[in-house]
Short mmCIF file of C-alpha atoms in Angstrom, two decimals:
data_model
loop_
_atom_site.label_atom_id
_atom_site.label_comp_id
_atom_site.label_asym_id
_atom_site.label_seq_id
_atom_site.Cartn_x
_atom_site.Cartn_y
_atom_site.Cartn_z
CA MET X 99 23.32 57.73 -44.86
CA ALA X 100 23.71 55.33 -41.94
CA LYS X 101 25.40 51.98 -42.55
CA GLN X 102 24.01 48.57 -41.63
CA PRO X 103 26.99 47.43 -39.58
CA LEU X 104 28.29 43.95 -38.95
CA LEU X 105 29.49 43.92 -35.33
CA LEU X 106 32.03 41.49 -33.93
CA CYS X 107 31.83 41.82 -30.16
CA VAL X 108 34.54 40.01 -28.21
CA LEU X 109 33.63 39.38 -24.57
CA ASP X 110 37.18 38.89 -23.35
CA GLY X 111 37.44 35.98 -20.91
CA TRP X 112 33.76 34.92 -21.28
CA GLY X 113 34.27 31.18 -21.69
CA TYR X 114 32.11 28.09 -21.53
CA ASN X 115 31.98 26.00 -18.36
CA PRO X 116 29.54 23.10 -17.93
CA HIS X 117 29.63 23.62 -14.15
CA SER X 118 27.79 26.38 -12.34
CA TYR X 119 29.96 26.43 -9.19
CA ALA X 120 32.00 29.64 -8.93
CA ASN X 121 30.92 30.47 -12.49
CA ALA X 122 30.46 34.24 -12.64
CA ILE X 123 28.54 34.02 -15.92
CA ARG X 124 25.95 31.59 -14.59
CA THR X 125 25.75 33.36 -11.24
CA GLY X 126 25.27 36.86 -12.60
CA GLN X 127 22.05 38.40 -13.87
CA THR X 128 22.51 38.33 -17.65
CA PRO X 129 19.11 38.87 -19.31
CA VAL X 130 20.61 40.01 -22.62
CA TRP X 131 22.90 37.00 -22.90
CA ASP X 132 20.13 34.63 -21.85
CA GLU X 133 17.84 36.01 -24.56
CA LEU X 134 20.54 35.64 -27.21
CA ILE X 135 21.15 31.99 -26.35
CA ALA X 136 17.40 31.31 -26.34
CA THR X 137 16.70 33.12 -29.61
CA TYR X 138 19.64 33.03 -32.02
CA PRO X 139 21.94 30.38 -33.53
CA HIS X 140 24.94 29.61 -31.38
CA THR X 141 27.81 27.18 -31.12
CA LEU X 142 31.03 26.57 -29.19
CA LEU X 143 34.46 27.34 -30.62
CA ARG X 144 37.83 25.80 -29.79
CA CYS X 145 40.18 28.43 -28.39
CA GLN X 146 43.32 26.73 -27.08
CA GLY X 147 46.13 24.38 -28.00
CA GLU X 148 46.72 23.39 -31.60
CA SER X 149 43.42 24.91 -32.74
CA VAL X 150 44.95 28.39 -32.22
CA GLY X 151 48.59 27.57 -33.01
CA LEU X 152 49.83 26.71 -29.51
CA ARG X 153 51.22 23.58 -27.91
CA GLU X 154 48.52 20.99 -27.39
CA GLY X 155 46.74 21.53 -24.06
CA LEU X 156 48.04 25.08 -23.61
CA MET X 157 45.34 27.56 -22.65
CA GLY X 158 44.44 30.34 -25.03
CA ASN X 159 45.02 34.01 -24.35
CA SER X 160 43.89 37.38 -25.62
CA GLU X 161 46.76 37.98 -28.02
CA VAL X 162 46.58 34.56 -29.65
CA GLY X 163 42.79 34.68 -29.70
CA HIS X 164 42.62 38.01 -31.49
CA GLU X 165 45.29 37.00 -33.99
CA ASN X 166 43.24 33.93 -34.93
CA LEU X 167 40.00 35.93 -35.02
CA GLY X 168 41.54 38.51 -37.34
CA ALA X 169 43.49 36.12 -39.57
CA GLY X 170 40.69 33.69 -40.35
CA ARG X 171 43.00 30.73 -39.90
CA THR X 172 45.09 28.99 -37.26
CA VAL X 173 48.12 31.22 -36.66
CA LEU X 174 51.26 29.33 -35.66
CA GLN X 175 52.58 31.00 -32.51
CA GLU X 176 56.14 31.91 -31.56
CA ILE X 177 56.32 29.33 -28.80
CA LEU X 178 56.26 26.51 -31.34
CA PHE X 179 58.93 27.71 -33.73
CA ILE X 180 61.22 28.67 -30.83
CA ASP X 181 60.73 25.14 -29.48
CA LYS X 182 61.78 23.78 -32.87
CA ALA X 183 64.89 25.99 -32.96
CA ILE X 184 65.98 24.68 -29.56
CA ASP X 185 65.46 21.11 -30.73
CA ASP X 186 67.49 21.56 -33.92
CA GLY X 187 70.19 23.73 -32.27
CA SER X 188 69.66 26.86 -34.35
CA PHE X 189 68.43 28.69 -31.23
CA PHE X 190 72.00 28.83 -29.91
CA GLU X 191 73.30 30.41 -33.12
CA LYS X 192 70.97 33.40 -33.27
CA PRO X 193 73.13 36.52 -33.84
CA ALA X 194 71.30 38.53 -31.18
CA PHE X 195 72.09 35.92 -28.53
CA VAL X 196 75.65 35.39 -29.72
CA ALA X 197 76.32 39.15 -29.58
CA ALA X 198 75.05 39.33 -26.00
CA VAL X 199 77.33 36.50 -24.93
CA GLU X 200 80.32 37.96 -26.79
CA ARG X 201 79.86 41.32 -25.03
CA VAL X 202 80.09 39.59 -21.68
CA LYS X 203 83.07 37.47 -22.69
CA GLN X 204 84.96 40.58 -23.77
CA SER X 205 84.01 42.75 -20.79
CA GLY X 206 84.11 40.14 -18.07
CA GLY X 207 80.62 41.30 -17.03
CA ASN X 208 77.46 39.32 -16.49
CA LEU X 209 74.79 37.84 -18.74
CA HIS X 210 71.41 38.70 -17.24
CA LEU X 211 68.39 36.58 -18.15
CA MET X 212 65.00 38.04 -17.27
CA GLY X 213 61.37 37.26 -17.96
CA LEU X 214 58.21 35.63 -16.70
CA THR X 215 59.21 32.45 -14.89
CA SER X 216 56.29 30.04 -15.15
CA ASP X 217 54.75 27.31 -17.28
CA GLY X 218 51.70 29.42 -18.15
CA GLY X 219 52.80 29.55 -21.78
CA VAL X 220 51.19 32.93 -22.38
CA HIS X 221 54.29 35.14 -22.23
CA SER X 222 57.22 32.78 -21.87
CA SER X 223 58.28 29.16 -21.82
CA GLU X 224 60.28 27.15 -19.33
CA LYS X 225 61.97 25.36 -22.21
CA HIS X 226 63.15 28.69 -23.62
CA TYR X 227 64.67 30.21 -20.49
CA LEU X 228 66.42 27.01 -19.46
CA ALA X 229 67.92 26.92 -22.96
CA LEU X 230 69.30 30.43 -22.42
CA ILE X 231 71.13 29.22 -19.32
CA ASP X 232 72.58 26.47 -21.51
CA LEU X 233 73.50 29.11 -24.12
CA GLY X 234 75.82 30.81 -21.65
CA ALA X 235 77.32 27.51 -20.60
CA ARG X 236 77.90 26.38 -24.20
CA ALA X 237 79.54 29.73 -25.02
CA GLY X 238 82.15 29.26 -22.32
CA LEU X 239 81.01 31.82 -19.76
CA ARG X 240 82.02 31.31 -16.16
CA PRO X 241 79.25 29.68 -14.11
CA ASP X 242 78.89 32.81 -11.97
CA GLN X 243 78.51 35.13 -14.98
CA ILE X 244 74.91 34.05 -15.65
CA LEU X 245 72.40 35.88 -13.44
CA PHE X 246 68.68 35.06 -13.56
CA HIS X 247 65.99 37.57 -12.60
CA ALA X 248 62.70 35.74 -12.08
CA ILE X 249 59.51 37.68 -12.74
CA MET X 250 56.81 35.86 -10.82
CA ASP X 251 53.52 35.04 -12.53
CA GLY X 252 50.44 34.21 -10.42
CA ARG X 253 48.12 35.57 -13.09
CA ASP X 254 48.33 32.95 -15.82
CA THR X 255 49.16 30.40 -13.12
CA ASP X 256 48.01 29.79 -9.55
CA PRO X 257 48.77 32.70 -7.19
CA ARG X 258 51.36 30.74 -5.17
CA SER X 259 52.79 28.42 -7.80
CA GLY X 260 55.91 30.49 -8.44
CA ALA X 261 58.04 28.74 -5.84
CA GLY X 262 57.86 25.57 -7.91
CA PHE X 263 58.78 27.32 -11.16
CA VAL X 264 61.78 29.03 -9.58
CA GLN X 265 62.85 25.71 -8.08
CA VAL X 266 62.92 24.24 -11.59
CA VAL X 267 65.41 26.96 -12.54
CA GLN X 268 67.49 26.32 -9.42
CA ASP X 269 67.50 22.58 -10.07
CA HIS X 270 68.68 23.19 -13.65
CA MET X 271 71.47 25.43 -12.36
CA ASP X 272 72.49 22.86 -9.77
CA ARG X 273 72.49 20.11 -12.37
CA THR X 274 74.52 22.02 -14.98
CA GLY X 275 76.66 24.03 -12.57
CA TYR X 276 75.80 27.28 -14.36
CA GLY X 277 73.89 30.35 -13.25
CA ARG X 278 72.66 32.09 -10.12
CA LEU X 279 69.23 33.38 -9.20
CA ALA X 280 69.63 37.08 -8.45
CA THR X 281 66.15 38.64 -8.10
CA VAL X 282 62.52 37.66 -7.66
CA LEU X 283 59.76 40.21 -8.24
CA GLY X 284 56.13 40.19 -9.31
CA ARG X 285 54.90 40.88 -12.82
CA TYR X 286 52.71 43.65 -11.38
CA TRP X 287 55.90 45.72 -11.14
CA ALA X 288 58.10 44.43 -13.96
CA MET X 289 55.50 43.81 -16.67
CA ASP X 290 53.11 46.75 -16.49
CA ARG X 291 51.99 47.88 -19.95
CA ASP X 292 49.73 50.83 -19.12
CA LYS X 293 52.31 53.50 -18.25
CA ARG X 294 51.95 53.13 -14.51
CA TRP X 295 55.50 54.36 -14.23
CA PRO X 296 55.93 54.14 -10.43
CA ARG X 297 55.51 50.37 -10.75
CA THR X 298 58.06 50.17 -13.55
CA ARG X 299 60.42 52.40 -11.61
CA LEU X 300 60.31 50.04 -8.63
CA ALA X 301 61.33 47.13 -10.86
CA TYR X 302 64.02 49.24 -12.56
CA ASP X 303 65.42 50.29 -9.19
CA ALA X 304 65.64 46.67 -8.06
CA LEU X 305 67.48 45.61 -11.20
CA VAL X 306 69.79 48.61 -11.62
CA HIS X 307 70.28 50.26 -8.22
CA GLY X 308 69.38 47.53 -5.76
CA ARG X 309 67.40 50.03 -3.70
CA ASN X 310 64.15 51.97 -3.97
CA THR X 311 64.90 55.52 -5.14
CA GLN X 312 61.32 56.80 -4.84
CA ASP X 313 61.16 59.34 -2.02
CA SER X 314 57.47 60.21 -2.36
CA GLY X 315 54.22 58.55 -3.36
CA ASP X 316 52.56 55.28 -2.38
CA LEU X 317 55.65 53.16 -3.08
CA ALA X 318 58.27 55.24 -1.26
CA ASP X 319 58.27 53.04 1.85
CA ILE X 320 58.99 49.77 0.05
CA GLU X 321 62.36 48.25 0.90
CA PHE X 322 64.06 45.46 -1.01
CA GLY X 323 64.82 42.57 1.30
CA VAL X 324 68.00 40.54 0.81
CA PHE X 325 67.76 36.75 1.19
CA PRO X 326 70.27 33.89 1.08
CA THR X 327 68.32 32.02 -1.61
CA ALA X 328 65.43 32.62 -3.98
CA ALA X 329 63.47 29.92 -2.16
CA ALA X 330 63.88 31.84 1.11
CA ALA X 331 62.78 35.07 -0.55
CA ILE X 332 59.61 33.50 -1.92
CA ALA X 333 58.86 31.71 1.35
CA ASP X 334 59.12 35.06 3.13
CA ALA X 335 56.49 36.53 0.81
CA TYR X 336 54.15 33.57 1.19
CA ALA X 337 54.55 33.60 4.98
CA THR X 338 52.82 36.98 5.15
CA GLY X 339 49.53 35.27 4.33
CA ASP X 340 48.72 38.37 2.29
CA SER X 341 47.67 37.75 -1.31
CA ARG X 342 49.16 41.16 -2.14
CA GLU X 343 52.58 39.58 -1.53
CA TYR X 344 51.99 36.45 -3.59
CA ASP X 345 53.53 35.84 -7.00
CA GLU X 346 51.92 38.51 -9.20
CA PHE X 347 52.32 41.29 -6.63
CA MET X 348 55.55 40.15 -4.94
CA LYS X 349 57.69 43.15 -4.07
CA PRO X 350 61.29 42.93 -5.31
CA ARG X 351 63.53 40.67 -3.28
CA LEU X 352 67.28 40.46 -3.88
CA ILE X 353 69.36 37.31 -3.54
CA ALA X 354 72.72 37.41 -1.77
CA GLY X 355 76.01 36.00 -2.93
CA PRO X 356 78.49 34.11 -0.72
CA ASP X 357 79.57 37.37 0.94
CA GLY X 358 76.03 38.19 2.05
CA ALA X 359 75.73 41.19 -0.29
CA PRO X 360 73.16 41.22 -3.10
CA LEU X 361 74.33 39.62 -6.32
CA PRO X 362 75.38 42.17 -8.97
CA ARG X 363 72.80 44.44 -10.53
CA PHE X 364 72.90 45.67 -14.14
CA ARG X 365 76.31 47.24 -14.87
CA ASP X 366 78.37 48.66 -17.72
CA GLY X 367 79.62 45.86 -19.95
CA ASP X 368 76.79 43.49 -19.06
CA ALA X 369 74.22 41.98 -21.43
CA LEU X 370 70.52 41.32 -20.92
CA ILE X 371 68.35 38.82 -22.79
CA PHE X 372 64.63 39.24 -22.08
CA PHE X 373 63.08 35.85 -22.69
CA ASN X 374 59.37 36.65 -22.97
CA PHE X 375 58.18 35.81 -26.47
CA ARG X 376 55.15 38.09 -26.22
CA GLY X 377 56.02 41.73 -26.69
CA ASP X 378 53.40 43.88 -25.00
CA ARG X 379 54.62 43.61 -21.41
CA PRO X 380 58.45 43.70 -21.63
CA ARG X 381 58.51 47.01 -23.52
CA GLN X 382 57.93 49.33 -20.59
CA ILE X 383 60.77 48.05 -18.41
CA LEU X 384 63.11 48.09 -21.42
CA TYR X 385 62.43 51.70 -22.42
CA PRO X 386 64.60 53.30 -19.67
CA LEU X 387 67.42 50.86 -20.46
CA HIS X 388 67.30 51.54 -24.20
CA ARG X 389 66.08 55.06 -24.92
CA PRO X 390 68.44 57.97 -24.09
CA GLU X 391 65.49 60.38 -24.20
CA PHE X 392 63.49 58.44 -21.59
CA ALA X 393 62.06 60.88 -19.03
CA GLU X 394 59.11 59.18 -17.33
CA PHE X 395 61.08 58.84 -14.08
CA PRO X 396 64.65 59.54 -12.88
CA THR X 397 66.83 56.63 -13.97
CA GLY X 398 70.19 57.66 -12.61
CA VAL X 399 73.12 56.62 -14.77
CA VAL X 400 71.82 53.98 -17.17
CA PRO X 401 74.26 51.09 -17.51
CA ASP X 402 75.92 50.61 -20.90
CA MET X 403 74.59 47.15 -21.69
CA THR X 404 73.95 44.99 -24.73
CA LEU X 405 70.22 44.27 -24.90
CA ALA X 406 68.46 41.45 -26.73
CA SER X 407 65.06 39.80 -26.74
CA VAL X 408 63.79 36.42 -27.84
CA THR X 409 61.30 38.01 -30.27
CA GLN X 410 60.77 41.47 -31.72
CA TYR X 411 58.69 43.42 -29.19
CA GLU X 412 57.91 46.44 -31.35
CA ALA X 413 59.44 48.16 -34.36
CA ALA X 414 60.26 51.29 -32.35
CA LEU X 415 62.19 49.27 -29.76
CA THR X 416 65.29 48.73 -31.84
CA ILE X 417 67.07 46.04 -29.89
CA PRO X 418 68.32 42.84 -31.54
CA TYR X 419 66.01 39.84 -31.33
CA GLY X 420 66.20 36.16 -32.06
CA PHE X 421 62.92 35.43 -33.81
CA LYS X 422 60.35 37.25 -35.90
CA ARG X 423 57.21 35.59 -37.15
CA GLU X 424 56.06 36.24 -40.70
CA ARG X 425 52.70 38.01 -40.78
CA PRO X 426 49.76 36.28 -42.44
CA VAL X 427 48.48 37.98 -45.57
CA ASN X 428 44.89 38.65 -46.62
CA ILE X 429 43.55 38.87 -43.09
CA LEU X 430 40.08 40.22 -42.30
CA GLY X 431 40.99 43.89 -41.83
CA GLU X 432 43.00 43.86 -45.04
CA VAL X 433 40.20 42.25 -47.07
CA VAL X 434 37.54 44.60 -45.69
CA SER X 435 39.72 47.60 -46.49
CA ALA X 436 40.53 46.37 -50.01
CA ALA X 437 36.79 46.06 -50.67
CA GLY X 438 36.38 49.75 -49.91
CA LEU X 439 34.45 49.16 -46.70
CA THR X 440 34.92 51.07 -43.46
CA GLN X 441 35.74 49.43 -40.13
CA LEU X 442 35.83 50.49 -36.50
CA ARG X 443 38.04 49.03 -33.75
CA ALA X 444 37.06 49.96 -30.20
CA ALA X 445 38.22 48.93 -26.72
CA GLU X 446 39.40 50.36 -23.45
CA THR X 447 43.11 50.63 -22.72
CA GLU X 448 43.63 47.11 -21.40
CA LYS X 449 42.48 45.50 -24.65
CA TYR X 450 43.05 48.27 -27.18
CA ALA X 451 46.15 46.57 -28.61
CA HIS X 452 44.15 43.41 -29.08
CA VAL X 453 41.51 44.87 -31.40
CA THR X 454 44.17 46.81 -33.33
CA PHE X 455 47.74 45.44 -33.31
CA PHE X 456 46.91 41.79 -32.56
CA PHE X 457 43.67 41.61 -34.57
CA ASN X 458 45.72 42.96 -37.49
CA ASN X 459 48.31 40.27 -36.75
CA GLN X 460 51.01 42.56 -35.42
CA PHE X 461 50.56 45.32 -37.98
CA GLU X 462 50.71 48.68 -36.22
CA GLN X 463 49.05 51.06 -38.68
CA PRO X 464 45.31 51.22 -39.43
CA TYR X 465 44.21 50.03 -42.85
CA PRO X 466 42.56 52.57 -45.16
CA GLY X 467 39.01 53.03 -43.91
CA GLU X 468 39.86 51.78 -40.41
CA GLU X 469 39.20 54.07 -37.45
CA ARG X 470 39.86 53.42 -33.78
CA ILE X 471 38.27 54.39 -30.48
CA LEU X 472 40.31 54.14 -27.29
CA VAL X 473 38.59 54.59 -23.93
CA LYS X 474 40.96 54.87 -20.99
CA SER X 475 40.79 52.13 -18.37
CA PRO X 476 40.22 53.32 -14.79
CA PRO X 477 43.35 54.11 -12.73
CA VAL X 478 42.77 51.55 -9.97
CA ALA X 479 45.30 49.17 -8.46
CA THR X 480 43.25 46.07 -9.36
CA TYR X 481 40.01 45.88 -11.28
CA ASP X 482 37.98 44.16 -8.57
CA LEU X 483 37.84 47.68 -7.11
CA GLN X 484 35.93 48.87 -10.19
CA PRO X 485 34.56 45.78 -11.97
CA GLU X 486 32.57 47.78 -14.51
CA MET X 487 35.90 49.29 -15.63
CA SER X 488 35.15 51.65 -18.56
CA ALA X 489 32.60 49.40 -20.24
CA PHE X 490 29.72 51.89 -20.21
CA ARG X 491 31.85 54.68 -21.65
CA LEU X 492 33.06 52.31 -24.34
CA ALA X 493 29.54 51.18 -25.17
CA GLY X 494 28.38 54.78 -25.40
CA ALA X 495 31.20 55.71 -27.76
CA VAL X 496 30.42 52.77 -30.04
CA VAL X 497 26.67 53.47 -30.02
CA ASP X 498 27.39 57.07 -31.04
CA ASN X 499 29.68 56.13 -33.94
CA ILE X 500 28.80 52.69 -35.30
CA GLU X 501 26.39 54.01 -37.93
CA ARG X 502 29.42 55.26 -39.91
CA PHE X 503 30.98 51.81 -40.35
CA ASP X 504 30.36 48.65 -42.33
CA VAL X 505 32.23 46.52 -39.80
CA ALA X 506 32.95 47.08 -36.11
CA VAL X 507 35.20 45.06 -33.80
CA VAL X 508 34.62 45.81 -30.11
CA ASN X 509 36.24 44.23 -27.04
CA PHE X 510 34.88 44.30 -23.49
CA ALA X 511 37.80 43.60 -21.14
CA ASN X 512 35.91 43.07 -17.88
CA PRO X 513 35.40 39.28 -17.75
CA ASP X 514 39.12 38.73 -18.27
CA MET X 515 40.66 41.59 -16.30
CA VAL X 516 38.37 41.21 -13.30
CA GLY X 517 38.58 37.43 -13.58
CA HIS X 518 42.35 37.69 -13.12
CA THR X 519 41.84 39.22 -9.67
CA GLY X 520 40.29 36.01 -8.38
CA VAL X 521 37.53 37.97 -6.61
CA PHE X 522 34.31 36.11 -7.42
CA GLU X 523 31.86 38.80 -6.36
CA ALA X 524 33.65 41.37 -8.51
CA ALA X 525 33.65 39.02 -11.49
CA VAL X 526 29.88 38.66 -11.18
CA LYS X 527 29.53 42.44 -11.25
CA ALA X 528 31.82 42.58 -14.28
CA VAL X 529 29.69 40.06 -16.14
CA GLU X 530 26.50 41.95 -15.31
CA ALA X 531 28.00 45.24 -16.50
CA VAL X 532 29.08 43.70 -19.80
CA ASP X 533 25.65 42.16 -20.30
CA LYS X 534 24.05 45.60 -19.97
CA CYS X 535 26.57 47.12 -22.37
CA LEU X 536 26.00 44.33 -24.85
CA GLY X 537 22.31 45.17 -24.73
CA LEU X 538 23.05 48.80 -25.57
CA LEU X 539 25.20 47.84 -28.56
CA LEU X 540 22.74 45.31 -29.93
CA ALA X 541 19.83 47.72 -29.61
CA ARG X 542 21.69 50.20 -31.81
CA VAL X 543 22.80 47.54 -34.30
CA ARG X 544 19.21 46.30 -34.66
CA GLU X 545 17.96 49.85 -35.04
CA LEU X 546 20.36 50.27 -37.96
CA GLY X 547 19.36 46.96 -39.53
CA GLY X 548 22.75 45.43 -38.81
CA ARG X 549 23.94 42.06 -37.57
CA ALA X 550 26.32 40.86 -34.88
CA ILE X 551 28.56 37.99 -33.91
CA ILE X 552 29.19 37.69 -30.18
CA THR X 553 32.09 35.51 -29.06
CA ALA X 554 35.13 35.37 -26.76
CA ASP X 555 38.85 34.90 -27.27
CA HIS X 556 39.33 32.53 -24.32
CA GLY X 557 37.81 31.70 -20.95
CA ASN X 558 38.43 33.10 -17.48
CA CYS X 559 35.54 34.29 -15.33
CA GLU X 560 33.51 31.09 -15.74
CA GLU X 561 35.83 29.42 -13.20
CA MET X 562 36.71 31.70 -10.29
CA ILE X 563 37.65 28.91 -7.86
CA ALA X 564 40.48 26.49 -8.70
CA TYR X 565 38.46 23.36 -9.44
CA ASP X 566 41.50 21.08 -9.49
CA GLN X 567 42.32 22.09 -5.91
CA VAL X 568 38.85 21.94 -4.34
CA ARG X 569 37.65 18.48 -5.39
CA ASP X 570 37.79 15.40 -3.20
CA ALA X 571 38.97 11.99 -4.36
CA ALA X 572 35.55 11.28 -5.86
CA GLY X 573 35.61 14.49 -7.87
CA LYS X 574 33.03 16.29 -5.75
CA PHE X 575 33.49 19.95 -4.85
CA ASP X 576 34.53 20.84 -1.31
CA TYR X 577 32.56 24.05 -0.96
CA ALA X 578 34.47 25.04 2.18
CA LEU X 579 37.61 25.63 0.13
CA ARG X 580 37.81 28.99 -1.62
CA ILE X 581 41.09 28.87 -3.53
CA PRO X 582 40.96 31.63 -6.16
CA HIS X 583 41.46 30.75 -9.81
CA THR X 584 43.14 33.71 -11.51
CA GLN X 585 44.30 32.34 -14.83
CA HIS X 586 42.59 31.53 -18.11
CA THR X 587 40.57 28.33 -18.22
CA THR X 588 41.30 25.19 -20.20
CA TYR X 589 37.87 23.96 -21.25
CA ASN X 590 38.94 24.84 -24.81
CA LEU X 591 35.54 26.28 -25.67
CA THR X 592 34.07 29.74 -26.02
CA PRO X 593 30.52 30.57 -27.06
CA CYS X 594 29.61 32.15 -30.38
CA VAL X 595 26.20 33.66 -31.16
CA LEU X 596 25.01 35.00 -34.51
CA VAL X 597 22.52 37.84 -33.97
CA ASP X 598 20.84 37.96 -37.37
CA ASP X 599 17.09 37.65 -37.86
CA ALA X 600 17.66 36.18 -41.32
CA HIS X 601 19.29 33.15 -39.66
CA ARG X 602 16.85 32.57 -36.80
CA GLY X 603 16.15 28.88 -36.51
CA ALA X 604 19.37 27.95 -38.30
CA GLU X 605 22.22 26.02 -36.72
CA LEU X 606 25.82 27.17 -36.76
CA ARG X 607 28.42 24.56 -37.64
CA ALA X 608 29.77 22.65 -34.66
CA GLY X 609 33.44 21.90 -34.07
CA GLY X 610 34.75 25.27 -35.22
CA CYS X 611 37.56 27.40 -33.85
CA LEU X 612 38.37 31.09 -33.54
CA GLY X 613 39.89 31.11 -37.02
CA ASP X 614 36.43 30.45 -38.47
CA ILE X 615 35.00 33.82 -37.40
CA ALA X 616 36.58 35.91 -40.18
CA PRO X 617 35.33 33.61 -42.99
CA THR X 618 31.87 33.78 -41.43
CA MET X 619 31.99 37.56 -41.44
CA LEU X 620 33.13 37.67 -45.06
CA GLN X 621 30.22 35.45 -46.06
CA LEU X 622 27.79 37.73 -44.23
CA LEU X 623 29.35 40.72 -46.01
CA GLY X 624 29.16 39.02 -49.39
CA LEU X 625 32.93 39.21 -49.87
CA PRO X 626 35.02 36.37 -51.34
CA GLN X 627 37.26 34.46 -48.95
CA PRO X 628 40.97 34.62 -49.90
CA VAL X 629 42.70 31.31 -50.49
CA GLU X 630 45.16 32.09 -47.66
CA MET X 631 42.26 32.31 -45.20
CA THR X 632 41.89 28.62 -44.43
CA GLY X 633 39.18 28.89 -41.77
CA GLU X 634 35.66 27.75 -42.62
CA SER X 635 32.44 29.71 -42.33
CA LEU X 636 30.15 28.70 -39.47
CA LEU X 637 27.03 29.49 -41.49
CA PRO X 638 24.85 26.61 -42.68
CA GLU X 639 25.33 25.66 -46.31
#
């Protein structure tokens, strides 16, 4: 017998923006969305800063958003308790960090610091990586033993903002007298998470060999330039005028020492601390350094190094780490499972971890009664080339299977992933594709007598031009400027619609946040809300 499912559909990156300019959602043809807003109860939810467990004013992201959605409460994020450890000094006493420094002191090698170098706050923190430079200094390393490998952002920050972030590192080194910038390279290469191994190999080659070892394929012709300073390396990339050389996509550039040769690469006896606090994107570049059985590409002789990370990236990646957050208990998936109900999690590759690992608050295994559908994302260089991504295949798979489940959590990645490209026309197409897919899902849910909550984890595609850079002194838009906006937005609001005929004409509670979704779902399911789940239902009393 078919179920009457409760669907939670997350339109990733579909935020609220009061302005229509460069707003892909308002520009696109979205008849399904327009009908929902006109017909069903809706509200706006807070999705950034303290409302989702981040520093105040810090934009939300997919990982944090899904953790809050799944937990039914505000989930304190790693960035805050690492901040606290730096402030109270316990950061510098973490055994994983101490062991890395001791290895270098004993071997005479180098302490390598690597991670995303920006103030985006999604993957890393400026406060954290500057503290790691201080760690080496406090431990008595020589000033030249600390080497910094800057992974450029341009995705959670403006496309050419990286020069400023790297300058902050250089200024800190100049002020303290410790550390040298050794490499700059884009996150496109060093932080891939979808097993695009040629990209990872290029980053690995830059860090280990100092030369490109690929002799075939699209990347074989790339050469690593050597520059006197990191600032010169970045300026060289920007001078091309080619957005494919800006921060996110910057090809590896090596920094020279006083003798004109590149500063040392990874060597036997060295130590590496990866300072990203979010685990999904460092894993792939660490696998060839950590796993003897790694065979995705030729590595050459892997240096015998001590590895460490700021947080635990995954259980299977058994390297020492400084911090591990305690998982919340009695989260939505756990409560649904304990009640004997079935649940589906479905997404394409880019957001699959979000509806599974992150929605379950960093618990890898499915709960009893939980099944998962993974649809592979298209193998394109950037998603503006295929803005529909795999949305229609995903929608079809959910339509074919949802009748077997009491609860379904589905994520459409397009508004976020295409929004990150900064290509407005593609973002409009992405929005229109998702609107059509949403219509397919809702038609099936209604046919089964089910209900749905439609929301987003954060914003993105509702601002495709950098508003703060295209306004005049009076605050008016200069429409001649077309500076792409590629990061998440900071309006702090995402829409939420309850598609339930029993609640037509009702009003959802205002002032809620993402952590209120799970309590709302439990109320719709008739399940009691655990005391640990401190969010509040959005349904009218």
